[in-house]
PDB file of C-alpha atoms in Angstrom:
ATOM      1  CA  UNK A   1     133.758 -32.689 162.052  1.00 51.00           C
ATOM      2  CA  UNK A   2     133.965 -29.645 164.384  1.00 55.00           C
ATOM      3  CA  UNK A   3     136.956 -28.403 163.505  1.00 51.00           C
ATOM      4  CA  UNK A   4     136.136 -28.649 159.161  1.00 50.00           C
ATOM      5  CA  UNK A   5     132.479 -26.627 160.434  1.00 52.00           C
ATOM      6  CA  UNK A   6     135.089 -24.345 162.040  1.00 49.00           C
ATOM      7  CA  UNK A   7     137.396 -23.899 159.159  1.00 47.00           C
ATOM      8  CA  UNK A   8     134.660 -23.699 156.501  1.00 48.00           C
ATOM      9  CA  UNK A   9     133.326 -20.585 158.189  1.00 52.00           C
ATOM     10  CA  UNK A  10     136.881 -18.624 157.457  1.00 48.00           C
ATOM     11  CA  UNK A  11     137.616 -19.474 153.852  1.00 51.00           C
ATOM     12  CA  UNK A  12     137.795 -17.191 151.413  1.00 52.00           C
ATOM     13  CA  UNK A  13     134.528 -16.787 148.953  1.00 51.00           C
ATOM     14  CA  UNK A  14     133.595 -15.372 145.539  1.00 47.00           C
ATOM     15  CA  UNK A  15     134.203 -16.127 141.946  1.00 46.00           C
ATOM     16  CA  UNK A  16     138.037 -16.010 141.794  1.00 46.00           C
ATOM     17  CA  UNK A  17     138.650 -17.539 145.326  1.00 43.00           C
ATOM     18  CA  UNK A  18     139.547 -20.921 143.909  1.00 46.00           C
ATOM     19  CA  UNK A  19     136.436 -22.777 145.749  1.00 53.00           C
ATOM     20  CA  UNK A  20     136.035 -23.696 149.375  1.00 66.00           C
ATOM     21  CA  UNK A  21     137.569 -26.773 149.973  1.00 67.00           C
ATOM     22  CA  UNK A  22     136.543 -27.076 153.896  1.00 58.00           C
ATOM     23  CA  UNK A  23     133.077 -26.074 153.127  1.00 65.00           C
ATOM     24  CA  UNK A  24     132.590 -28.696 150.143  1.00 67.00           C
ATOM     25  CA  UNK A  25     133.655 -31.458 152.346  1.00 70.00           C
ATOM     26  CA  UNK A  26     131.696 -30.414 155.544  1.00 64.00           C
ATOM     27  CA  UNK A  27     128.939 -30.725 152.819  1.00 59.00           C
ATOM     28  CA  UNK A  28     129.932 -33.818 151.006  1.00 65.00           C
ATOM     29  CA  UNK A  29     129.888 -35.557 154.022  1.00 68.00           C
ATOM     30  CA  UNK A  30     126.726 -34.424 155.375  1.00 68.00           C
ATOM     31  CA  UNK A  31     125.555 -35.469 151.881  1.00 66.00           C
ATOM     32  CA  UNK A  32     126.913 -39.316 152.171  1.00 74.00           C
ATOM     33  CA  UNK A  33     124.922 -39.408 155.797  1.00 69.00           C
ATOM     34  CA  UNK A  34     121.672 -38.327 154.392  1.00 73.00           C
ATOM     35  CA  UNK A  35     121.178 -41.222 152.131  1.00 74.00           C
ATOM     36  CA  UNK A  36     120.747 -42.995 155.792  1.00 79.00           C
ATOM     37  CA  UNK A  37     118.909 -41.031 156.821  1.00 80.00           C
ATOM     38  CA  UNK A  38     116.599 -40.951 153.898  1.00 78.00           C
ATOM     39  CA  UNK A  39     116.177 -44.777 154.160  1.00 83.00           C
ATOM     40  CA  UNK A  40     114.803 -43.956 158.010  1.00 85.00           C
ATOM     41  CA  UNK A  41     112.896 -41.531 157.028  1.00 83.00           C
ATOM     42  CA  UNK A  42     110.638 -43.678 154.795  1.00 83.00           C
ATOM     43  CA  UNK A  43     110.374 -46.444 156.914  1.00 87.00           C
ATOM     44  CA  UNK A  44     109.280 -44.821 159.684  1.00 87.00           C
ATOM     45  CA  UNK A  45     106.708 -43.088 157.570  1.00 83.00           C
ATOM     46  CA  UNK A  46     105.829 -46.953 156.335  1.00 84.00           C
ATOM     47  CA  UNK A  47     105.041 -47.623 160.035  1.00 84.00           C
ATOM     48  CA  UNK A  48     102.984 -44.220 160.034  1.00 85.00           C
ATOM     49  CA  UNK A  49     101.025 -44.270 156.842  1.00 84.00           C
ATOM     50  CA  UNK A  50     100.701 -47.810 156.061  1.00 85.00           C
ATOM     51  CA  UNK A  51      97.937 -47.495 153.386  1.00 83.00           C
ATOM     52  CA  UNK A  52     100.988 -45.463 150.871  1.00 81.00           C
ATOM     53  CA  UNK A  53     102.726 -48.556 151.688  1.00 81.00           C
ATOM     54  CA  UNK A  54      99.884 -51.105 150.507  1.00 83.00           C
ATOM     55  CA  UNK A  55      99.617 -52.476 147.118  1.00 84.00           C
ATOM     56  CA  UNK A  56     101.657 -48.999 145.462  1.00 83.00           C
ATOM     57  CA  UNK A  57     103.247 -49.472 141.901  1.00 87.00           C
ATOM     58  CA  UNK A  58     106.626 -46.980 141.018  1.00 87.00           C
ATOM     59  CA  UNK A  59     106.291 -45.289 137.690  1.00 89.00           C
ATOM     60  CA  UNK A  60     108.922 -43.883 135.704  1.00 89.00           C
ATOM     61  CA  UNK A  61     107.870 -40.291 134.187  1.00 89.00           C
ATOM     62  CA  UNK A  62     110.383 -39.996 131.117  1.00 85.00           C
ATOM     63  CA  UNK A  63     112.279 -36.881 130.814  1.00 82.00           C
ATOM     64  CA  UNK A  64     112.096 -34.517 127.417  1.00 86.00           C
ATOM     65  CA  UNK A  65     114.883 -34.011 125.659  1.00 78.00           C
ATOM     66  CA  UNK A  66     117.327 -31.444 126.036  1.00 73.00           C
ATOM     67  CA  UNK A  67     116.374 -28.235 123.599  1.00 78.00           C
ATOM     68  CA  UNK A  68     118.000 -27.078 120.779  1.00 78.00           C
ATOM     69  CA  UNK A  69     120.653 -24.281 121.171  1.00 78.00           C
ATOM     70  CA  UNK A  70     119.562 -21.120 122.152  1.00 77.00           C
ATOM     71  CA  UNK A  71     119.664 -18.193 119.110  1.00 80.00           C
ATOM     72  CA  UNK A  72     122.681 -16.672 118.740  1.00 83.00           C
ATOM     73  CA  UNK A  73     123.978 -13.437 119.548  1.00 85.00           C
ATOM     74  CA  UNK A  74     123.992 -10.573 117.711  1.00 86.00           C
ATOM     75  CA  UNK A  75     124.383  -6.872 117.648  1.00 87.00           C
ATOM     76  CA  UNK A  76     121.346  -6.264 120.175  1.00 85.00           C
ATOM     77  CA  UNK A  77     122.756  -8.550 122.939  1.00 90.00           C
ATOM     78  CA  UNK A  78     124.567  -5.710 124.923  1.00 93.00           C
ATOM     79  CA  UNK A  79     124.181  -4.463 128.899  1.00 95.00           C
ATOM     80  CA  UNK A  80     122.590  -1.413 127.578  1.00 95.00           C
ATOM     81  CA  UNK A  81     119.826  -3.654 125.065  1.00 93.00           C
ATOM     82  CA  UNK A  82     119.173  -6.405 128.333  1.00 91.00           C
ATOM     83  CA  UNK A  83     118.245  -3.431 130.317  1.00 94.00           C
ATOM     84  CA  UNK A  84     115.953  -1.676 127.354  1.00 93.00           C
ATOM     85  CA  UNK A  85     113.941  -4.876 127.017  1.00 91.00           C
ATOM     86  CA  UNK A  86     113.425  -5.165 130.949  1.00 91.00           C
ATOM     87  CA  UNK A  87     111.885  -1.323 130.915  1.00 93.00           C
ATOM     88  CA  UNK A  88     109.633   0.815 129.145  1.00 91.00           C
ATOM     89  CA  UNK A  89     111.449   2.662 126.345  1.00 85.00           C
ATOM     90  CA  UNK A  90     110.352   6.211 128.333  1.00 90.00           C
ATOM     91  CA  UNK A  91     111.260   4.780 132.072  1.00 94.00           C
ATOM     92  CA  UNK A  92     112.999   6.932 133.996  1.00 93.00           C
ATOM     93  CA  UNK A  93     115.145   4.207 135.572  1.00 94.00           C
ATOM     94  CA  UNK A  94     116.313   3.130 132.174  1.00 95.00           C
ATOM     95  CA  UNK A  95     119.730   5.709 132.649  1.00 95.00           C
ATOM     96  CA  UNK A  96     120.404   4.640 136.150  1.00 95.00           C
ATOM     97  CA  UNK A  97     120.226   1.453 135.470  1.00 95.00           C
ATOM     98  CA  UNK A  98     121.855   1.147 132.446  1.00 95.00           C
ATOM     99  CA  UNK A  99     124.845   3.177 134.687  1.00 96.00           C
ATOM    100  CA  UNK A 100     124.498   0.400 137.368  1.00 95.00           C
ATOM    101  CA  UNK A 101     124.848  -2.475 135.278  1.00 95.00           C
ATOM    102  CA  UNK A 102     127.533  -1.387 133.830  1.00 95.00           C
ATOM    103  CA  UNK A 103     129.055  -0.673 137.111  1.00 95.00           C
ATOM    104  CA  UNK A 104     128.737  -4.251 138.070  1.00 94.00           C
ATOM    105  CA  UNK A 105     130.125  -5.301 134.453  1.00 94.00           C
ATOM    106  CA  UNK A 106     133.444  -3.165 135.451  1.00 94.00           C
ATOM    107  CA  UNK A 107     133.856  -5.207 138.340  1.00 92.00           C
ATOM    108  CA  UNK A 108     132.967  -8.539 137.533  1.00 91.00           C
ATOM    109  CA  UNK A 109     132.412  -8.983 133.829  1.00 91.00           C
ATOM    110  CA  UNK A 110     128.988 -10.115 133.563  1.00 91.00           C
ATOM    111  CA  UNK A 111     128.902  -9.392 130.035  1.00 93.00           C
ATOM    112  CA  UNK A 112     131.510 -11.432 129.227  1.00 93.00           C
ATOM    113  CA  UNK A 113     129.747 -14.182 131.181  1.00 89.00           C
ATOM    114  CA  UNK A 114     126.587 -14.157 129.409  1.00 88.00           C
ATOM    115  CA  UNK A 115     128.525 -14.399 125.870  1.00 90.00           C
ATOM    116  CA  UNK A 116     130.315 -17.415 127.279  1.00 90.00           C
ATOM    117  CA  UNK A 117     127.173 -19.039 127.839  1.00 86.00           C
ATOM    118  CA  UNK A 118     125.562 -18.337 124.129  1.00 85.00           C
ATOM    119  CA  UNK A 119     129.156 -19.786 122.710  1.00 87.00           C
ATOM    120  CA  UNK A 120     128.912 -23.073 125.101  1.00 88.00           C
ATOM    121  CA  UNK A 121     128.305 -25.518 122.674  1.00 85.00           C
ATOM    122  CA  UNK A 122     127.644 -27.786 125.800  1.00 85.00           C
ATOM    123  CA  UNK A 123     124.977 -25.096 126.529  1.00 85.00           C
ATOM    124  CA  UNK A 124     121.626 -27.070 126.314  1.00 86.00           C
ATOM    125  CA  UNK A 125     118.261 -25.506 128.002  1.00 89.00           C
ATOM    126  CA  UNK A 126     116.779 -28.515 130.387  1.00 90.00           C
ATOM    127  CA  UNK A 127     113.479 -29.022 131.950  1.00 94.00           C
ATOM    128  CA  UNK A 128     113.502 -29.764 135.648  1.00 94.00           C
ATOM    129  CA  UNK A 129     112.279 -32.717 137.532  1.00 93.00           C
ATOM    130  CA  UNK A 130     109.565 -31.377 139.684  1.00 95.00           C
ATOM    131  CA  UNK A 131     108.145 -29.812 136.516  1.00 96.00           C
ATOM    132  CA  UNK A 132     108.074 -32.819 134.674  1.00 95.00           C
ATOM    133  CA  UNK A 133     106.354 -34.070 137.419  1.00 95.00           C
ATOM    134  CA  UNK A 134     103.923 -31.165 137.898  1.00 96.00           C
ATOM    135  CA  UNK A 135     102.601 -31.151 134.382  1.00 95.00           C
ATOM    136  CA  UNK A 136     102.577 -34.718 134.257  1.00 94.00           C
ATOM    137  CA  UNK A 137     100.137 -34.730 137.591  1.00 94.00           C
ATOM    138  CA  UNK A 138      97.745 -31.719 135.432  1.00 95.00           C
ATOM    139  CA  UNK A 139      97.813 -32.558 132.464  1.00 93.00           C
ATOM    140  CA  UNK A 140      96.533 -36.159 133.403  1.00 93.00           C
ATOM    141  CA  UNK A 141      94.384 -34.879 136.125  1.00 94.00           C
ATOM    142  CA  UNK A 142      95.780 -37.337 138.717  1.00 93.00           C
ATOM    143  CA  UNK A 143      95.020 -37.376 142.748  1.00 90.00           C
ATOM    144  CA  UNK A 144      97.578 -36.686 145.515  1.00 91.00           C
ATOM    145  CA  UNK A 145      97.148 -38.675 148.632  1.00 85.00           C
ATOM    146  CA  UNK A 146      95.121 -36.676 151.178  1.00 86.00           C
ATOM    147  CA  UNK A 147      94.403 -34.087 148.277  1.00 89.00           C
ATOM    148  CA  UNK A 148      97.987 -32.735 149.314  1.00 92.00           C
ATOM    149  CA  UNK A 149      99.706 -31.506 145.806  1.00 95.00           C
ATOM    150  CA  UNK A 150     103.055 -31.377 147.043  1.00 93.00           C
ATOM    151  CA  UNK A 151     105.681 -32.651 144.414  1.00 92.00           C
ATOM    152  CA  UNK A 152     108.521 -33.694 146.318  1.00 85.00           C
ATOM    153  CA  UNK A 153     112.464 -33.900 145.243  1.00 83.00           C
ATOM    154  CA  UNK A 154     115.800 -34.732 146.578  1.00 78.00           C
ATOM    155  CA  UNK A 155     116.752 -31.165 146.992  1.00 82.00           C
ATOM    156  CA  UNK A 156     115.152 -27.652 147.235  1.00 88.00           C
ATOM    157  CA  UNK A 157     113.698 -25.845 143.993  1.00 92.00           C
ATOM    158  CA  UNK A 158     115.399 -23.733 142.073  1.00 92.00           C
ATOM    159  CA  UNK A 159     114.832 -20.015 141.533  1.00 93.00           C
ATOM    160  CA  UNK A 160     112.730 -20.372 138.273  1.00 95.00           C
ATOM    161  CA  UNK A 161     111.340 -23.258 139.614  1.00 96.00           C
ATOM    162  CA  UNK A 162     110.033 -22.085 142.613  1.00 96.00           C
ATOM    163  CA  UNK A 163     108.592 -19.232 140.861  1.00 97.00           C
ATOM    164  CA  UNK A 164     107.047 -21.783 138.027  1.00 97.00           C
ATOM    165  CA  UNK A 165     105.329 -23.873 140.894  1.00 97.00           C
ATOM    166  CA  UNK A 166     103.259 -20.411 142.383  1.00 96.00           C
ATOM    167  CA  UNK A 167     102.501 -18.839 138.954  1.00 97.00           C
ATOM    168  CA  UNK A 168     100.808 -22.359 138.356  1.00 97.00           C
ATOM    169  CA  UNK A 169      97.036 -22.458 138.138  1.00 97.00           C
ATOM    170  CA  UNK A 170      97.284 -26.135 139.829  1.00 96.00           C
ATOM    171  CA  UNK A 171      98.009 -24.269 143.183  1.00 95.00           C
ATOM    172  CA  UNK A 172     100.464 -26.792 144.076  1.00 97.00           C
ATOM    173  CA  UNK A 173     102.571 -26.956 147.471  1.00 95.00           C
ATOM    174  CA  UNK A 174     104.995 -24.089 147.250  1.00 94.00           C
ATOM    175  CA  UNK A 175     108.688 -25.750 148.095  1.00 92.00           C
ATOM    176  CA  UNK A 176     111.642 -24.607 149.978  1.00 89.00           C
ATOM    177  CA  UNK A 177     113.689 -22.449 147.859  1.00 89.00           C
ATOM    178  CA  UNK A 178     117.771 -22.089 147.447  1.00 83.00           C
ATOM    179  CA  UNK A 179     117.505 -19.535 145.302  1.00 86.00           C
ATOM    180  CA  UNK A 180     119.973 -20.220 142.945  1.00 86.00           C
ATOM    181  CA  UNK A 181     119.632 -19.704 139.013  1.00 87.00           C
ATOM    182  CA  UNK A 182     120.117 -21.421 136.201  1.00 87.00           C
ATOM    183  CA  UNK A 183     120.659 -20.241 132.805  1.00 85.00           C
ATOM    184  CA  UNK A 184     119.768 -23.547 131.258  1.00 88.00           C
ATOM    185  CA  UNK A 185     116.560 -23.798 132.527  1.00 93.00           C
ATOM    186  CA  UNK A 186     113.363 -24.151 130.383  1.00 93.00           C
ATOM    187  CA  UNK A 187     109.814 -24.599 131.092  1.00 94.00           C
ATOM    188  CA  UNK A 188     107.863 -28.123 130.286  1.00 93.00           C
ATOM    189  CA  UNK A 189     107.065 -28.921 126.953  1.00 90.00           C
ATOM    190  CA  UNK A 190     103.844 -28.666 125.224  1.00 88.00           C
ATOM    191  CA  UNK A 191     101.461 -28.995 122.096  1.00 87.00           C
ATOM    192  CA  UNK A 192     102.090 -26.315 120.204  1.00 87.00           C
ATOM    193  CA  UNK A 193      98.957 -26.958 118.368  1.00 92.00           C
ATOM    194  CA  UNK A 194      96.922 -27.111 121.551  1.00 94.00           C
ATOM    195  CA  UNK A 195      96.071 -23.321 121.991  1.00 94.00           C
ATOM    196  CA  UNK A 196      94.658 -24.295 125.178  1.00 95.00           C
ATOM    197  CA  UNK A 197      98.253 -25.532 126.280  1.00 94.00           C
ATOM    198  CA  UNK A 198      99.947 -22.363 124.794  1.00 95.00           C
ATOM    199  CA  UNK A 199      98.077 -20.024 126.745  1.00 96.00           C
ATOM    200  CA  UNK A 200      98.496 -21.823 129.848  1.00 96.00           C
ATOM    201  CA  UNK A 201     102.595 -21.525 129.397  1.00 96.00           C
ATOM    202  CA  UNK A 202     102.354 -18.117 128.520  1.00 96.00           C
ATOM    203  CA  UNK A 203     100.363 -16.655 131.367  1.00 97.00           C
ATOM    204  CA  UNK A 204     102.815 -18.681 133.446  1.00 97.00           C
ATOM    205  CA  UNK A 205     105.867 -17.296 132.041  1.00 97.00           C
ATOM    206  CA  UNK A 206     104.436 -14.206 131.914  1.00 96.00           C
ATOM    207  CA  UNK A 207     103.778 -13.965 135.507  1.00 97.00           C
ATOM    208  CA  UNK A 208     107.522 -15.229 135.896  1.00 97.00           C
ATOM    209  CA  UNK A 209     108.662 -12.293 134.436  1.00 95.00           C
ATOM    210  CA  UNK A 210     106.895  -9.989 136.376  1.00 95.00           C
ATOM    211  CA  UNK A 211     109.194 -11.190 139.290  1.00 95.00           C
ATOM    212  CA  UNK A 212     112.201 -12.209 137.517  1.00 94.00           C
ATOM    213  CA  UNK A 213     112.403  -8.440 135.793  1.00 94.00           C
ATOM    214  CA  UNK A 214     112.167  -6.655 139.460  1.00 94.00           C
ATOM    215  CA  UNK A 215     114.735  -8.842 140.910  1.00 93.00           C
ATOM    216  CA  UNK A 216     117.179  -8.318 138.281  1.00 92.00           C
ATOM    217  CA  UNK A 217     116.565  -4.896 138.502  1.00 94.00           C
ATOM    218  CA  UNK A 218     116.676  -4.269 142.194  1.00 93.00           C
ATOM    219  CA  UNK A 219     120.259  -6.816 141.630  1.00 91.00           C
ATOM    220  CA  UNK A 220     121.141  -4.299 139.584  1.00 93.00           C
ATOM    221  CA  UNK A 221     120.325  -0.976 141.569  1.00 92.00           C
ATOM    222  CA  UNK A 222     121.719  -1.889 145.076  1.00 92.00           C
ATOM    223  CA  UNK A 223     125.364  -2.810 142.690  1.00 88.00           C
ATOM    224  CA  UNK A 224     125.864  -6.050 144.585  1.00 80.00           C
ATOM    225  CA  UNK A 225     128.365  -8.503 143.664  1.00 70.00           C
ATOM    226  CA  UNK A 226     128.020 -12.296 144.268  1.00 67.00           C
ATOM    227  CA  UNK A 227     126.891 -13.995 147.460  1.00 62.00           C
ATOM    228  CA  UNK A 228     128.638 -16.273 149.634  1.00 60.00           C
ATOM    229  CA  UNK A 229     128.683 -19.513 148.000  1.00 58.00           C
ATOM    230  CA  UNK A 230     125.928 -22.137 148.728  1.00 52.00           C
ATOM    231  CA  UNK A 231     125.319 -25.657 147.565  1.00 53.00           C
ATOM    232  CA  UNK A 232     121.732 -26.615 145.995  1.00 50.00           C
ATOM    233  CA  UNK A 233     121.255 -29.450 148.065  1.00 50.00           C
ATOM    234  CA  UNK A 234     120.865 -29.616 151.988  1.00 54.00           C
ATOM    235  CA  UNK A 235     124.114 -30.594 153.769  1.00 49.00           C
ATOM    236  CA  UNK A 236     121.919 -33.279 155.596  1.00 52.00           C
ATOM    237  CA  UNK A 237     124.456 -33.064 158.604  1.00 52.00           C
ATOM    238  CA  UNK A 238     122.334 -33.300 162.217  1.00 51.00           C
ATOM    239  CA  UNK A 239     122.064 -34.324 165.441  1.00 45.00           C
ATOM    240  CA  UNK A 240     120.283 -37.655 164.029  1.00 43.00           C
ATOM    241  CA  UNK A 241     123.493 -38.383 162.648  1.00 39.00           C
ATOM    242  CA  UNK A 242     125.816 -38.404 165.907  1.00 38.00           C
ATOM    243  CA  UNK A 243     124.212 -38.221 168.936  1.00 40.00           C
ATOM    244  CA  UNK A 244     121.262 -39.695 167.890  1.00 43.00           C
ATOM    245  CA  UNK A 245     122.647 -42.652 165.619  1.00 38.00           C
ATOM    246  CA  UNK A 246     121.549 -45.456 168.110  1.00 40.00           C
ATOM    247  CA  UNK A 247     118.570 -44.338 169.395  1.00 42.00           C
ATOM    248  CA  UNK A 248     116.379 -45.657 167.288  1.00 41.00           C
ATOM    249  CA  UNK A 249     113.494 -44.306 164.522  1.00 40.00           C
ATOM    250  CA  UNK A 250     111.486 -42.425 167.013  1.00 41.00           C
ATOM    251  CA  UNK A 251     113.453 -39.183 166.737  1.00 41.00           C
ATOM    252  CA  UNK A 252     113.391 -39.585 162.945  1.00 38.00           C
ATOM    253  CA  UNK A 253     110.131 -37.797 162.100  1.00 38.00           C
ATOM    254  CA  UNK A 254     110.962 -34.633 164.505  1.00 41.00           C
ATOM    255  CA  UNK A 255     114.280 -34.303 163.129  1.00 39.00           C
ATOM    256  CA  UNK A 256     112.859 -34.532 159.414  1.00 42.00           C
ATOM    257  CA  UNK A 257     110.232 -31.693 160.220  1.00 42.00           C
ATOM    258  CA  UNK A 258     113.456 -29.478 161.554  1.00 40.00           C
ATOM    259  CA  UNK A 259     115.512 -30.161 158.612  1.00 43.00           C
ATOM    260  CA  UNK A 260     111.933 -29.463 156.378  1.00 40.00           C
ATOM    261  CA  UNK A 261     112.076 -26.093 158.442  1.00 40.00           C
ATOM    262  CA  UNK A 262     115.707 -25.318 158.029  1.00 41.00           C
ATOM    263  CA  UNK A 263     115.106 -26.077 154.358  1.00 42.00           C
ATOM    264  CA  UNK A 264     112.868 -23.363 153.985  1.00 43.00           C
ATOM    265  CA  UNK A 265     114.878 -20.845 155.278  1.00 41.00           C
ATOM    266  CA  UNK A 266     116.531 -20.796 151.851  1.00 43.00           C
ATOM    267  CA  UNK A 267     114.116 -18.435 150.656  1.00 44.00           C
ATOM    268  CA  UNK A 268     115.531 -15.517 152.762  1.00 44.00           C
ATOM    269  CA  UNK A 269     118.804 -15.709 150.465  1.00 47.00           C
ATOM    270  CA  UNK A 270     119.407 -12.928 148.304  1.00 49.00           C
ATOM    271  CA  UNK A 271     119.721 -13.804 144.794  1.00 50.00           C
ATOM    272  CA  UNK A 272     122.817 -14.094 142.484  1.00 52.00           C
ATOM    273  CA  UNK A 273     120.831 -13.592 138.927  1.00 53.00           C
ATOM    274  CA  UNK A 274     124.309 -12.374 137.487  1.00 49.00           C
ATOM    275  CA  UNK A 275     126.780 -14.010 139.302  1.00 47.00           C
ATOM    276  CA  UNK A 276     125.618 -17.952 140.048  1.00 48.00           C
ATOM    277  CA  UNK A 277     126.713 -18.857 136.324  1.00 41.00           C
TER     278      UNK A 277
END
């Protein structure tokens, strides 16, 4: 296992590198140990919270289905018209920016990526889990345990996630971040007859945009190309797993908190809004 960690911090990384093989199976691994780990996890909270544990019922929330295709192209979806719609028609940075992102496109073709994605017929927008959740929780006006509104999933949040959860008037439990993006990502559904319920996902996407648009545009400014690769999910690989295997559930709960804490740490990644596609 040392020597993959080893190898997996010299391999080659980017969009035409061909993947990491040494890095994928450092994290595959890790991946096959958490499920373990997981199971120790919740029964050492079962000794510590006993009353979740009494007389609980599991519910399944059913997902929506997958939107219809985007709109199609057409003779406004260029670099220049993306970056037109982002500014104000008189904003000075409109020219530099425009210059910029065309920069970038020279380099790594992120025009030609975007028009892939709009002639995907595979290409389907799809709501999230912890939003389906999240609404579901509002909407119904339900109680957390210990009034704690913390919607939890197998993995960190997404980008637009992340940034759904704090534009939220439910002030819900802000979650660890990896910071990747997904093009196919689409808010909850609602009643489009409830005006109510149309105003509440507009000010919510609004405020998204706010944060999305100076992102993108600071992406586009300092000219950077992608990241180093990162996986969406948590390797999972820790001391619990080795050193600790036989010594019982009592170092379970610390070691959970740490990975909680390591997990969070995924917000200080810079973003890949052009690139992760």
């Amino acid at each position: 296992m040392d020597d993959i960690t080893k190898r997996s911090k010299y391999e080659p990384n980017g969009p035409d590198t061909g993947g990491r093989p040494f890095s994928n199976v450092r994290h595959y691994i890790g991946r096959l140990g958490w499920h373990k780990k997981a199971a120790k996890v919740l029964v050492n909270y079962a000794e510590r919270f006993s009353s979740l544990f009494a007389d609980f019922e599991v519910k399944a929330c059913p997902s929506p289905q997958p939107a219809e295709k985007p709109p199609q192209a057409d003779q406004l979806t260029t670099l220049d018209g993306i970056v037109k719609r982002m500014l104000p028609k008189d904003d000075p940075r409109v020219h530099e920016t425009q210059e910029a992102l065309q920069f970038l496109d020279s380099k790594f073709k992120v025009h030609k990526r975007i028009m892939e994605r709009y002639n995907d017929p595979w290409f389907l927008p799809r709501v999230h889990a912890e939003l389906v959740l999240l609404e579901h929780f509002y909407t119904h006006d339900l109680r957390f345990f210990s009034q704690d509104k913390y919607i939890g999933c197998s993995k960190p949040a997404c980008y637009c996630c992340y940034h759904y959860i704090s534009a939220h008037p439910g002030n819900f439990v802000r979650p660890a971040c990896h910071n990747k993006t997904y093009l196919n990502w689409r808010p909850p559904d609602i009643d489009d007859d409830d005006k109510q319920a149309v105003k509440h996902r507009r000010d919510i996407i609004n405020a998204m945009l706010n944060v999305i648009r100076k992102d993108v545009i600071a992406q586009i400014k300092d000219r950077r190309g992608p990241n180093k690769d990162h996986h969406d999910s948590t390797t999972g690989i820790s001391t619990s797993l080795f050193s600790r295997a036989n010594r019982g559930l009592s170092d379970t709960f610390e070691v959970e908190h740490r990975d909680i804490r390591r997990r969070e740490s995924y917000r200080g990644r810079k973003l890949d809004l052009f690139f992760e596609f």
